[in-house]
Tab-separated table of C-alpha atoms in Angstrom:
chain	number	residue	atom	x	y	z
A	1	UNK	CA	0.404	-20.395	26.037
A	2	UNK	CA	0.996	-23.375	23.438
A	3	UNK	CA	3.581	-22.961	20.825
A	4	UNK	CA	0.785	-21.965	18.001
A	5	UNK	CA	-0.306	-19.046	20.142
A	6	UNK	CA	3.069	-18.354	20.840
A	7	UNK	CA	3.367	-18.083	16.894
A	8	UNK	CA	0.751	-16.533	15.965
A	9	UNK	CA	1.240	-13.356	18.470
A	10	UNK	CA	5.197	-13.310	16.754
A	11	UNK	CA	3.167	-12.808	13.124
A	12	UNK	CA	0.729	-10.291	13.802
A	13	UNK	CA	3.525	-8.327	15.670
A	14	UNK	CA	5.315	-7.840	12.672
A	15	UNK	CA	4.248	-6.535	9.398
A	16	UNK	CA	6.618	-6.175	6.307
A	17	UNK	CA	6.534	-3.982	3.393
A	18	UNK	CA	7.634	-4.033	0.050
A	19	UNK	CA	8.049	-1.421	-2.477
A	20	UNK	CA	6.881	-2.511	-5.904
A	21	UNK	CA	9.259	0.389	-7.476
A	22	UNK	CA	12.230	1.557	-8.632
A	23	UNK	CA	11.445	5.350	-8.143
A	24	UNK	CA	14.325	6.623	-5.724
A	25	UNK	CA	11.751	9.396	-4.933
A	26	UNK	CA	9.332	6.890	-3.254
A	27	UNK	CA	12.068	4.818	-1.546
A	28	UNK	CA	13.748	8.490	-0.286
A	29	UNK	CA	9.833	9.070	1.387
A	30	UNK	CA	9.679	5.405	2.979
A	31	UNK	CA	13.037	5.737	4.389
A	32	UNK	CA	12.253	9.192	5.777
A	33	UNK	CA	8.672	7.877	6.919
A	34	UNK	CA	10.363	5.694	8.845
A	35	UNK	CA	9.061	2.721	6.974
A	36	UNK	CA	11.606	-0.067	6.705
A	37	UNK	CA	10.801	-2.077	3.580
A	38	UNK	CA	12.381	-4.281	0.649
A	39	UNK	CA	12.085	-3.265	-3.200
A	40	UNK	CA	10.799	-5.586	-5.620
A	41	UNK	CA	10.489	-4.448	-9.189
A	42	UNK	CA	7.909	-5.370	-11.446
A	43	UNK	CA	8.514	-5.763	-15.231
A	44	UNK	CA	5.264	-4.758	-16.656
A	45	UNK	CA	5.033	-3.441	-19.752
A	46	UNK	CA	3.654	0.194	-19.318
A	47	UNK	CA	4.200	1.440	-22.582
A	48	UNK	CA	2.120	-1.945	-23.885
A	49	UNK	CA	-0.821	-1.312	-21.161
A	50	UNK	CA	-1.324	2.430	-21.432
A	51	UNK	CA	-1.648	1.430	-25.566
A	52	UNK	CA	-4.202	-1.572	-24.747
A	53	UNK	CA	-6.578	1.353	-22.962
A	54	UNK	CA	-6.212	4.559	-25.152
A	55	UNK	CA	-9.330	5.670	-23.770
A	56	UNK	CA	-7.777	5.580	-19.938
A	57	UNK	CA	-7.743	9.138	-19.192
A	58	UNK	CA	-4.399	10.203	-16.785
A	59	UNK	CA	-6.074	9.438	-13.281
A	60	UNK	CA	-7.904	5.799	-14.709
A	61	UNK	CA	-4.252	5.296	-16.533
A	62	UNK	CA	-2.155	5.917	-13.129
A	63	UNK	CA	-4.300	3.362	-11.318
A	64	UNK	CA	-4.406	0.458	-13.903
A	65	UNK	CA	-0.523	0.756	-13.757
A	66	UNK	CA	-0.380	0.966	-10.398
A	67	UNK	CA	-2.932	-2.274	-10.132
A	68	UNK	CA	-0.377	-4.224	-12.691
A	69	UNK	CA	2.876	-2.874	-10.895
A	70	UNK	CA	1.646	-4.198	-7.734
A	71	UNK	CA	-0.305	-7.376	-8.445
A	72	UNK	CA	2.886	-8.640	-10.500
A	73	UNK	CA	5.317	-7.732	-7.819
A	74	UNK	CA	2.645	-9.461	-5.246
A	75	UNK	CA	2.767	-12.413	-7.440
A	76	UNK	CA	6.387	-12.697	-7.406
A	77	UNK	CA	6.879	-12.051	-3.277
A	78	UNK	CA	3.463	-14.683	-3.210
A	79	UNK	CA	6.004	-17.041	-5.349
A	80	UNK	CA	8.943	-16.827	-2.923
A	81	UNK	CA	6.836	-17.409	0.080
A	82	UNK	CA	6.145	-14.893	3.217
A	83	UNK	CA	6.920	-15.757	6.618
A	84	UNK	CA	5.106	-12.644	8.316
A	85	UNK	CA	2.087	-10.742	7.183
A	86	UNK	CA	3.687	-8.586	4.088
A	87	UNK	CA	1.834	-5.788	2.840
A	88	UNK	CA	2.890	-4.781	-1.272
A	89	UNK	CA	2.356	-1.626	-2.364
A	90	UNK	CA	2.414	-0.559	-5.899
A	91	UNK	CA	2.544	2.850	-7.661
A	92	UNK	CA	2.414	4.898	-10.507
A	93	UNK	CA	1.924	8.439	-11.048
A	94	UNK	CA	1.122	10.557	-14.673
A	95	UNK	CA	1.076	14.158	-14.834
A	96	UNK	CA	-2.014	15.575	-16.888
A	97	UNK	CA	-1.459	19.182	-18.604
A	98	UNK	CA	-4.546	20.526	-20.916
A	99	UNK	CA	-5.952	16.742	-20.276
A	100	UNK	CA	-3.003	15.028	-21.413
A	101	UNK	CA	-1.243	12.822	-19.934
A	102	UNK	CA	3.008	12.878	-19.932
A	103	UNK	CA	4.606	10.428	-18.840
A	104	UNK	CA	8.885	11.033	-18.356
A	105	UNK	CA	10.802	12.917	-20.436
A	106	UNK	CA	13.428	11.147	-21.180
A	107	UNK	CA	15.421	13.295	-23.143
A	108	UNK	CA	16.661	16.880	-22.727
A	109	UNK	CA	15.242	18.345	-25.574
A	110	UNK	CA	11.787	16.752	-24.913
A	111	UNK	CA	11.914	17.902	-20.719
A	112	UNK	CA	12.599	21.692	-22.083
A	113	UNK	CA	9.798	21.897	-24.486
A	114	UNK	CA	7.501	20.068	-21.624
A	115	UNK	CA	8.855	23.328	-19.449
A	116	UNK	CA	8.053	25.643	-22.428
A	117	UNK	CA	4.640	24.243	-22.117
A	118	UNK	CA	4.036	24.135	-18.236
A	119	UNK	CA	5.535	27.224	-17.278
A	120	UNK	CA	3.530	29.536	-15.207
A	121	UNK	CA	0.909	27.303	-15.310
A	122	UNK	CA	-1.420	24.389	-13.012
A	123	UNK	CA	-1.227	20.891	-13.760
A	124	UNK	CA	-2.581	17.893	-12.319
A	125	UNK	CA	-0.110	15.050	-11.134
A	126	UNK	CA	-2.204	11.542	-10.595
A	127	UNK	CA	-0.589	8.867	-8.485
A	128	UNK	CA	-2.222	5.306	-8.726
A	129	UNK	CA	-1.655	3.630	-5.289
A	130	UNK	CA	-2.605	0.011	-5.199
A	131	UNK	CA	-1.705	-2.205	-1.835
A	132	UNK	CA	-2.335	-6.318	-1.263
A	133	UNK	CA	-2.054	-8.090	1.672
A	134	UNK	CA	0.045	-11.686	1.559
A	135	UNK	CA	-0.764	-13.735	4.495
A	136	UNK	CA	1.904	-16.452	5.827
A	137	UNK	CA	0.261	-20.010	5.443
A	138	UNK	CA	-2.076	-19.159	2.312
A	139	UNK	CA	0.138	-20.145	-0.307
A	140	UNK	CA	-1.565	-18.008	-2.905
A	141	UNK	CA	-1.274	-16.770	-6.284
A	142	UNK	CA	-0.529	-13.039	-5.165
A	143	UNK	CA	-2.434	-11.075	-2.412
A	144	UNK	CA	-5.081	-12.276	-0.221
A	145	UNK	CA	-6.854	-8.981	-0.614
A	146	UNK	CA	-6.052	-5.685	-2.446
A	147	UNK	CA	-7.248	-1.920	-2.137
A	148	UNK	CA	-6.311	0.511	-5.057
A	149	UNK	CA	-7.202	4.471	-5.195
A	150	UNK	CA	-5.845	7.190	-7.285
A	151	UNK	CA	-4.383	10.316	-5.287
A	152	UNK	CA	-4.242	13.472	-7.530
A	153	UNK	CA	-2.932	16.364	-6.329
A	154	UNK	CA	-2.646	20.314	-8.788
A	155	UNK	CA	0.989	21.603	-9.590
A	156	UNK	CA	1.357	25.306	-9.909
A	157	UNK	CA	4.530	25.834	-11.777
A	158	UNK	CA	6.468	29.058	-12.253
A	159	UNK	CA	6.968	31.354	-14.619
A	160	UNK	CA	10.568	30.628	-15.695
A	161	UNK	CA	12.238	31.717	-18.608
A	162	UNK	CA	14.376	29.446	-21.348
A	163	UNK	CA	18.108	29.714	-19.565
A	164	UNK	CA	16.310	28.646	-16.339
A	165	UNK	CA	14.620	25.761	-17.716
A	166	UNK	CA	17.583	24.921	-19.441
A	167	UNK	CA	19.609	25.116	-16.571
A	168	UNK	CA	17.185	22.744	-14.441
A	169	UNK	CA	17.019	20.326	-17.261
A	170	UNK	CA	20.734	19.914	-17.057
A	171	UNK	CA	20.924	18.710	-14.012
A	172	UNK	CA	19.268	15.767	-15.452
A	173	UNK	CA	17.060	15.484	-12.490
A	174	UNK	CA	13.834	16.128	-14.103
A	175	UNK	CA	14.530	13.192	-17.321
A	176	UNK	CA	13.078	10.597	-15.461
A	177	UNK	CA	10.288	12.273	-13.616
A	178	UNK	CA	6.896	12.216	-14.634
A	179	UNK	CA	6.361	15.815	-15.658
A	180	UNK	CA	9.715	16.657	-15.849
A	181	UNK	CA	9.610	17.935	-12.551
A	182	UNK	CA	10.080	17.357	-8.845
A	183	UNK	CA	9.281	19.256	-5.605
A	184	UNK	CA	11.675	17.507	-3.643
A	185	UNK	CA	15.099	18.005	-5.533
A	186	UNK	CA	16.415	20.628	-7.908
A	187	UNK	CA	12.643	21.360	-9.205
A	188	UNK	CA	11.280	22.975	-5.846
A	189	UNK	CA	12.641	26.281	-6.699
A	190	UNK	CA	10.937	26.097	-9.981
A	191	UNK	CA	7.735	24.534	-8.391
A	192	UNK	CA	5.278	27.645	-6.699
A	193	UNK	CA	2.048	25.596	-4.906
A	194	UNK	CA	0.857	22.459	-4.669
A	195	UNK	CA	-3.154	21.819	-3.363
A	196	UNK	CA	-3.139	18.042	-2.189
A	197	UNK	CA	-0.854	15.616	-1.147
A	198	UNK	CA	2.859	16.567	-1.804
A	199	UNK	CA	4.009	13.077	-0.860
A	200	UNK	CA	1.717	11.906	-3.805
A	201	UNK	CA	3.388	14.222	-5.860
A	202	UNK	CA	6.143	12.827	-5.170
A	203	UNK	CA	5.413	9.552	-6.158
A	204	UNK	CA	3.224	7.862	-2.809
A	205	UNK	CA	1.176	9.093	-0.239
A	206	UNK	CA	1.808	7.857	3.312
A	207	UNK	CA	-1.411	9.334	4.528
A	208	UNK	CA	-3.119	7.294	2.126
A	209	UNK	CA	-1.295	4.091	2.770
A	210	UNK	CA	-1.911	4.472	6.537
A	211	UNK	CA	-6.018	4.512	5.322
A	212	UNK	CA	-4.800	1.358	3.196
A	213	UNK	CA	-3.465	-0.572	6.241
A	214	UNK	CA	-6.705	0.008	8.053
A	215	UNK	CA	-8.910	-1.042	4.633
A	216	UNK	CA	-6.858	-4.261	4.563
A	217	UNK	CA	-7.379	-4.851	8.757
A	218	UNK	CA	-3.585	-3.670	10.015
A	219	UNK	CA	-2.392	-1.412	11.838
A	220	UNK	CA	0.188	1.098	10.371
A	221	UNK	CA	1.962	1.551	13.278
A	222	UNK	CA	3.146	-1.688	13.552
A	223	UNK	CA	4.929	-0.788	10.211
A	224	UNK	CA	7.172	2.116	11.790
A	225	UNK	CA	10.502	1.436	12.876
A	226	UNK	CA	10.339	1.347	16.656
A	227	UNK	CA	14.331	0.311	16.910
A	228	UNK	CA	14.451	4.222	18.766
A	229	UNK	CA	11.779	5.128	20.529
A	230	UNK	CA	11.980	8.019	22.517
A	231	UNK	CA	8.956	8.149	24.824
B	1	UNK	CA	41.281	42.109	-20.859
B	2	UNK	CA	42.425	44.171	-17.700
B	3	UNK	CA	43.432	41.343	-14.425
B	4	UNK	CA	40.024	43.680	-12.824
B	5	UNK	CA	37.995	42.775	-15.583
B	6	UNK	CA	39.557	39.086	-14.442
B	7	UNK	CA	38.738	39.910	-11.161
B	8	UNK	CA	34.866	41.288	-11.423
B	9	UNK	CA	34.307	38.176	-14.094
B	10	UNK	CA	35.321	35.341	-11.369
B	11	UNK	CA	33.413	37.013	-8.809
B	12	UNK	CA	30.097	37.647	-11.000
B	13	UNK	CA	30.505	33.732	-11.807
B	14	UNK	CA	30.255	32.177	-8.549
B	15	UNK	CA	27.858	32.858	-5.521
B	16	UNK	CA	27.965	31.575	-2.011
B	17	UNK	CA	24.979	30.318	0.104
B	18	UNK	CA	24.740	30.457	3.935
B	19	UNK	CA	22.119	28.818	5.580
B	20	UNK	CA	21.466	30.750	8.891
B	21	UNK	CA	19.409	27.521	10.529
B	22	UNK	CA	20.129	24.472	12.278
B	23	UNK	CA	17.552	22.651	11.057
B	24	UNK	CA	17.906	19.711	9.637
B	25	UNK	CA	15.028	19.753	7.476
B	26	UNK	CA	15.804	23.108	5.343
B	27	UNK	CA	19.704	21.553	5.348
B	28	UNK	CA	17.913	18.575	3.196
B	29	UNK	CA	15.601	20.720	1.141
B	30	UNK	CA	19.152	22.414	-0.091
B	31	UNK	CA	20.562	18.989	-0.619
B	32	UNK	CA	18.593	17.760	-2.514
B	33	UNK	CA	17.871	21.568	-4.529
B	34	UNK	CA	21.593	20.707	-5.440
B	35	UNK	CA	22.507	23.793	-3.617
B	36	UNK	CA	26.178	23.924	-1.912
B	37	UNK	CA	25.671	25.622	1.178
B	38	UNK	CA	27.409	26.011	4.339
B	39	UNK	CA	25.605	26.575	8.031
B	40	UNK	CA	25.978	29.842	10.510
B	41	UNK	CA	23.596	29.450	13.168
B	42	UNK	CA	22.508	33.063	14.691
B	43	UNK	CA	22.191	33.413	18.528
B	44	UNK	CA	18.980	35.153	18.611
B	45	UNK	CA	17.085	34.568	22.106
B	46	UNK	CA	13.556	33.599	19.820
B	47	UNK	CA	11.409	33.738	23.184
B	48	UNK	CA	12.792	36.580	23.886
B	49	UNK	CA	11.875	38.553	20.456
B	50	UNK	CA	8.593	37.161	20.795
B	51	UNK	CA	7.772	38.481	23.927
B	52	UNK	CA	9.818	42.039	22.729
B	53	UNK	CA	6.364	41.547	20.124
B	54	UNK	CA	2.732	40.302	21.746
B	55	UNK	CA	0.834	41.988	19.183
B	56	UNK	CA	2.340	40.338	16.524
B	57	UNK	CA	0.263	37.591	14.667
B	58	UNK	CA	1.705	34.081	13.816
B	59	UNK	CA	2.624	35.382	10.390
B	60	UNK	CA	4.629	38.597	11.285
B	61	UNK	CA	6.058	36.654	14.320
B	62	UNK	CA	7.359	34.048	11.814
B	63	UNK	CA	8.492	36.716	9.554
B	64	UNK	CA	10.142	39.305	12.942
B	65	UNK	CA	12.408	35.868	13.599
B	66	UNK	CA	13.262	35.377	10.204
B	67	UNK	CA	14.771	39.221	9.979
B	68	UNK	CA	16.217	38.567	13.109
B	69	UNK	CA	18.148	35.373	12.522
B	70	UNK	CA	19.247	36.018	9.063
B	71	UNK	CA	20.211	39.933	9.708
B	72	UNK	CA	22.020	38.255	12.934
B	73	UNK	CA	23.973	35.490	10.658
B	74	UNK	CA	24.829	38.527	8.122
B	75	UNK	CA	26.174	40.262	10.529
B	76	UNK	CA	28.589	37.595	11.696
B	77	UNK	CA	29.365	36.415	7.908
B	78	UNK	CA	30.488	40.053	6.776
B	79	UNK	CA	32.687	40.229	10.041
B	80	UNK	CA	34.722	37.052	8.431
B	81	UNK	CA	34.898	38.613	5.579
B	82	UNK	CA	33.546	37.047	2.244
B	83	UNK	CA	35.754	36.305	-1.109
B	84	UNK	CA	32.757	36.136	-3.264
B	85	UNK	CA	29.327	37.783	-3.583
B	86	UNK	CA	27.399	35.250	-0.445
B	87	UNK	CA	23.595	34.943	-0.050
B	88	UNK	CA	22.589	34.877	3.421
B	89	UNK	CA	19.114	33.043	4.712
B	90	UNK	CA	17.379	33.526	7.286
B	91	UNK	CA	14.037	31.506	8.447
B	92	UNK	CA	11.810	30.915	10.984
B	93	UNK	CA	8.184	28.761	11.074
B	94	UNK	CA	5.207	29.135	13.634
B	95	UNK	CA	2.779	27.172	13.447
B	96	UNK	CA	-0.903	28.774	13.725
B	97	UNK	CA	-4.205	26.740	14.722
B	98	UNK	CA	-6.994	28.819	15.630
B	99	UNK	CA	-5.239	32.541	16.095
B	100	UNK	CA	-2.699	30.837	18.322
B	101	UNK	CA	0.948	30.940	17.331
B	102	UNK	CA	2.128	27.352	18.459
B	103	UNK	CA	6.372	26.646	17.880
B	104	UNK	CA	8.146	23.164	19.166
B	105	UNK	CA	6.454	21.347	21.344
B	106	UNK	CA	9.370	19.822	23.037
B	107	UNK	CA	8.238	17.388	25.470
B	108	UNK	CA	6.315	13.915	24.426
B	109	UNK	CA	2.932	14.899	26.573
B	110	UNK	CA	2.903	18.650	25.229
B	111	UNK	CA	3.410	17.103	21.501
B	112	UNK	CA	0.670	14.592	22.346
B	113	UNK	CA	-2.092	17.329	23.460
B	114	UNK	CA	-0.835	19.228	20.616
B	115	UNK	CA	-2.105	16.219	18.299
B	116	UNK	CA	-5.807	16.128	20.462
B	117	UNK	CA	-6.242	19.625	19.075
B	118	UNK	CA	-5.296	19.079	15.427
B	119	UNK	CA	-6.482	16.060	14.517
B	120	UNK	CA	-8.531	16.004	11.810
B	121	UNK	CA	-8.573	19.869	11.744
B	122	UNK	CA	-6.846	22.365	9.142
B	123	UNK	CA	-3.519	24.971	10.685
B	124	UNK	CA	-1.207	26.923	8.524
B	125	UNK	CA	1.983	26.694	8.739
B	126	UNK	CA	3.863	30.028	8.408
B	127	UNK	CA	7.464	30.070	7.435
B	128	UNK	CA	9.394	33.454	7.157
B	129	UNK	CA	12.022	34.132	4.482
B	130	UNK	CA	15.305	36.510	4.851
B	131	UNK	CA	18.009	36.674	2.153
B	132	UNK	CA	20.740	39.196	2.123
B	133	UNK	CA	23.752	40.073	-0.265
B	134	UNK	CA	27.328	40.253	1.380
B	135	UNK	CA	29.162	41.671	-1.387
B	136	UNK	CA	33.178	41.570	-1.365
B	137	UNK	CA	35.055	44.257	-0.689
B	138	UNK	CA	32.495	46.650	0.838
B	139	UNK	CA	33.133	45.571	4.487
B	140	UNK	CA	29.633	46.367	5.611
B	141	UNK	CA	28.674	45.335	9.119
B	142	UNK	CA	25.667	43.559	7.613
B	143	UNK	CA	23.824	42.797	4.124
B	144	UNK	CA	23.938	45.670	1.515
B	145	UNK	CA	20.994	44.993	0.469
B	146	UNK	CA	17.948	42.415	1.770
B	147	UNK	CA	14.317	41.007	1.047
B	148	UNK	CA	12.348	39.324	3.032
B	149	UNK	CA	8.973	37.651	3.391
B	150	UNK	CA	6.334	35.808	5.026
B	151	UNK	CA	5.144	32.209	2.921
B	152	UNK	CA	1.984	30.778	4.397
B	153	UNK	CA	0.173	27.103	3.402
B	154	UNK	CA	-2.405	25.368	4.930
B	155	UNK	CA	-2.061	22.020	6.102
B	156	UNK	CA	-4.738	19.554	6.706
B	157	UNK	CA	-4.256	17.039	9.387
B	158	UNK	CA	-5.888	12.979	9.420
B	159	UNK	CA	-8.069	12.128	12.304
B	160	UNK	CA	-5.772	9.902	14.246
B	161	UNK	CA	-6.968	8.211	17.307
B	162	UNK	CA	-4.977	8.330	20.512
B	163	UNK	CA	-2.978	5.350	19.983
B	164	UNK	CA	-2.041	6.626	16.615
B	165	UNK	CA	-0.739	9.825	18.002
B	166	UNK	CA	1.431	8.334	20.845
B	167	UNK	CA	2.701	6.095	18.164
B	168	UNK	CA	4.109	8.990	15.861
B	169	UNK	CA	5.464	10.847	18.843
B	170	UNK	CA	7.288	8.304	19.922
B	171	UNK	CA	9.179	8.153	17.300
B	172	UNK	CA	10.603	11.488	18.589
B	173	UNK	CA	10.088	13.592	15.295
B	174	UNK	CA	7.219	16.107	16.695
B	175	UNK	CA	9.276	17.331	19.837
B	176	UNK	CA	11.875	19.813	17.315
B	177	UNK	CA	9.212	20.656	14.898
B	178	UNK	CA	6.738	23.925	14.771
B	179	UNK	CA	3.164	22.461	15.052
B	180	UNK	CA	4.664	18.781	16.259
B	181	UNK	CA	4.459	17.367	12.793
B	182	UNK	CA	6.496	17.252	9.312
B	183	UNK	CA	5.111	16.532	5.898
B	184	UNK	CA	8.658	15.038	5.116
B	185	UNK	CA	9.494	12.504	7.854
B	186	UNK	CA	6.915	9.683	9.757
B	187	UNK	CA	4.404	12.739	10.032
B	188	UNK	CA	3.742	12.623	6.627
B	189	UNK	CA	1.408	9.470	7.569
B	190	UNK	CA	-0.665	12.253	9.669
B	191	UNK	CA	-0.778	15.027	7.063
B	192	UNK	CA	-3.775	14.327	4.357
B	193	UNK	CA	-3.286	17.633	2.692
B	194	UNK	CA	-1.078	20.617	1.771
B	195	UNK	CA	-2.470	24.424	-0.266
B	196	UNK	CA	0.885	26.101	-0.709
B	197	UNK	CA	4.355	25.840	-1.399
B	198	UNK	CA	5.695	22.126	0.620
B	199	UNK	CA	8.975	23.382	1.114
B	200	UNK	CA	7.533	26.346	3.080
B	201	UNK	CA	5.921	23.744	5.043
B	202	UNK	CA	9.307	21.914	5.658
B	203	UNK	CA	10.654	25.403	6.697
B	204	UNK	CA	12.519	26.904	3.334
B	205	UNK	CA	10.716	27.790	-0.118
B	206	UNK	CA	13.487	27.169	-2.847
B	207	UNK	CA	10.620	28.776	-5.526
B	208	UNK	CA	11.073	31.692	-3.084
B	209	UNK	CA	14.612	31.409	-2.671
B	210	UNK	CA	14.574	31.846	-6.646
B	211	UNK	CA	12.704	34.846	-6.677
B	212	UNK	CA	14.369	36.943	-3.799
B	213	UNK	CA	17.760	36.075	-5.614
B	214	UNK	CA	15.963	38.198	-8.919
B	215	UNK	CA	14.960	40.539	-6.488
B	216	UNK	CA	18.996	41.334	-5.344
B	217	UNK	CA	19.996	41.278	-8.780
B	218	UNK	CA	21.374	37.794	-8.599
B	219	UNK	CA	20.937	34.661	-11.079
B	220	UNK	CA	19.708	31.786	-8.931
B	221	UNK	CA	20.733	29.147	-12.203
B	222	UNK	CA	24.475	30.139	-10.139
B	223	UNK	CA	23.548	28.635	-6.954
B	224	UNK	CA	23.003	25.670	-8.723
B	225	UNK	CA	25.673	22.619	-8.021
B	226	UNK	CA	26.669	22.272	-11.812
B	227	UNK	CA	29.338	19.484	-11.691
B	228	UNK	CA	27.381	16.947	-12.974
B	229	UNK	CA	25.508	17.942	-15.857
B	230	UNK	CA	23.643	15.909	-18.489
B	231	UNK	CA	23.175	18.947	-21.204
């Protein structure tokens, strides 16, 4: 085996992965996914973007973030250099009520009229997904080669009443959640059913990166951590 | 104000939550519900109730466990004694692919022919719900008073080749989990799609939790970890 073989074999044995986000909620599913990875945080403008496409609806506006938020942070990891195959994934998720779209909260007072609106009711939460490939060696500009879907998933909420709204909402949890909600923290007990993906809910779907690896020629296994394996 | 109006006032403002589970997964889903809890495991022989019950479907099986567990744990809290009005839960989850009632599957080649079957198919995932009161002072041998229920989703698997199967199993998650997967660990790679509650899926519906406590007269807002609040 010459030393180039011998290299090659070590790159396409490893694969690494980097989270374009700051969402704690998508690192907390990588982690428990079993999905070691770096974050790398873009500093698109979404407020400026989501005003440059007013007629985006929620799903089209999720995905054109998500396709910014990644390319940018691809750019940046393409700038430092890779030395294995790195795959970048990007995300961004908008919950759509009546066929608008709500971005976070923010503030208390805004999260508990957003609960005076959604309670005991179905919305829709879209999560743009977008992942690129950088390849060691090709010295690009950003990723070699890109896939991007939107994952949407409904959101029965429940019927709460004011205190209980109020009480959720000062928790804080649900300021800086899309919807002003979560079904993985304080929010499940307020959350009834959701029909898709709850990972995408969340803020990424696994299942649908593992379909992204395979679009972009890897293999997702290669991304789990095998440091304890038990069979 | 009388020291028993003192008394009855401290008591009404603080509630206790016991788990009765060892599993780590419904542990989480109180973390991160910001619900203190503490863990009694019962001692109930589960094989040994199910074969008490052959004609029981998946559902009521799930739900004869759950009764069992929780009434078992209530049993063993009230015989400690309890300072302050303590909510007791009970669960159990079977996993159901056609008809058949599957639980853990234990061993790496069992969870592997478990994933032949399921792949690419559609099970439902059946997690029973027990809650009981323990109210101070009345010495009961048990819960004064209980609810209980069976919460039911559907859960749509990917088809996964072979390789990807063994991959995910040996990671060791499957062998401790009902229907060898979990929507909130490396299996989430496997599960496309959820219609229900996710939590229920994970083993413990907080949006259930919330409504039993109504049912016993309780105010699940108290349950709620409130020393760090933003409002």
């Amino acid at each position: 085996m010459t030393p180039d073989d011998d290299g090659r074999r070590a790159c396409h044995d490893r694969l690494a992965l980097v989270l374009g986000s700051a969402s704690p909620g998508r690192a907390e599913i990588l982690r428990r996914a079993r999905l070691p990875f770096r974050v790398v945080v873009s500093d698109v403008d979404e407020e400026a973007l989501g005003a440059e496409h007013p007629e985006a609806t929620p799903d089209e506006l999720a995905l054109l973030l998500a396709q910014a938020k990644g390319r940018d942070v691809a750019e940046r990891v393409a700038a430092e250099g890779v030395d294995v195959p790195t795959l970048v994934v990007g995300c961004d998720s908008v919950f759509e009520l009546d066929g608008v779209a709500h971005g976070k909260p923010y503030e208390p007072e805004v999260a508990i009229e957003r609960w005076r609106e959604q309670s005991g009711r179905t919305g829709r939460l879209h999560t743009g997904q977008w992942a690129g490939l950088l390849t060691p060696g090709e010295n690009g500009a950003g990723a070699d080669a890109e896939t991007s879907t939107c994952v949407s998933a409904d959101v029965r909420f429940a019927d709460v009443d004011e205190d209980t709204a109020r009480a959720y909402v000062a928790t804080g949890e649900p300021l800086h959640c899309a919807g002003a909600f979560t079904i993985d923290g304080a929010g499940a007990a307020l959350v009834e059913w959701v029909d898709g993906d709850p990972n995408a809910v969340i803020g990424l779907s696994v299942a649908v990166l593992r379909v992204q690896c395979a679009e972009l020629g890897l293999r997702f296994a290669d991304l789990w951590d095998t440091s304890n394996l038990v069979a």
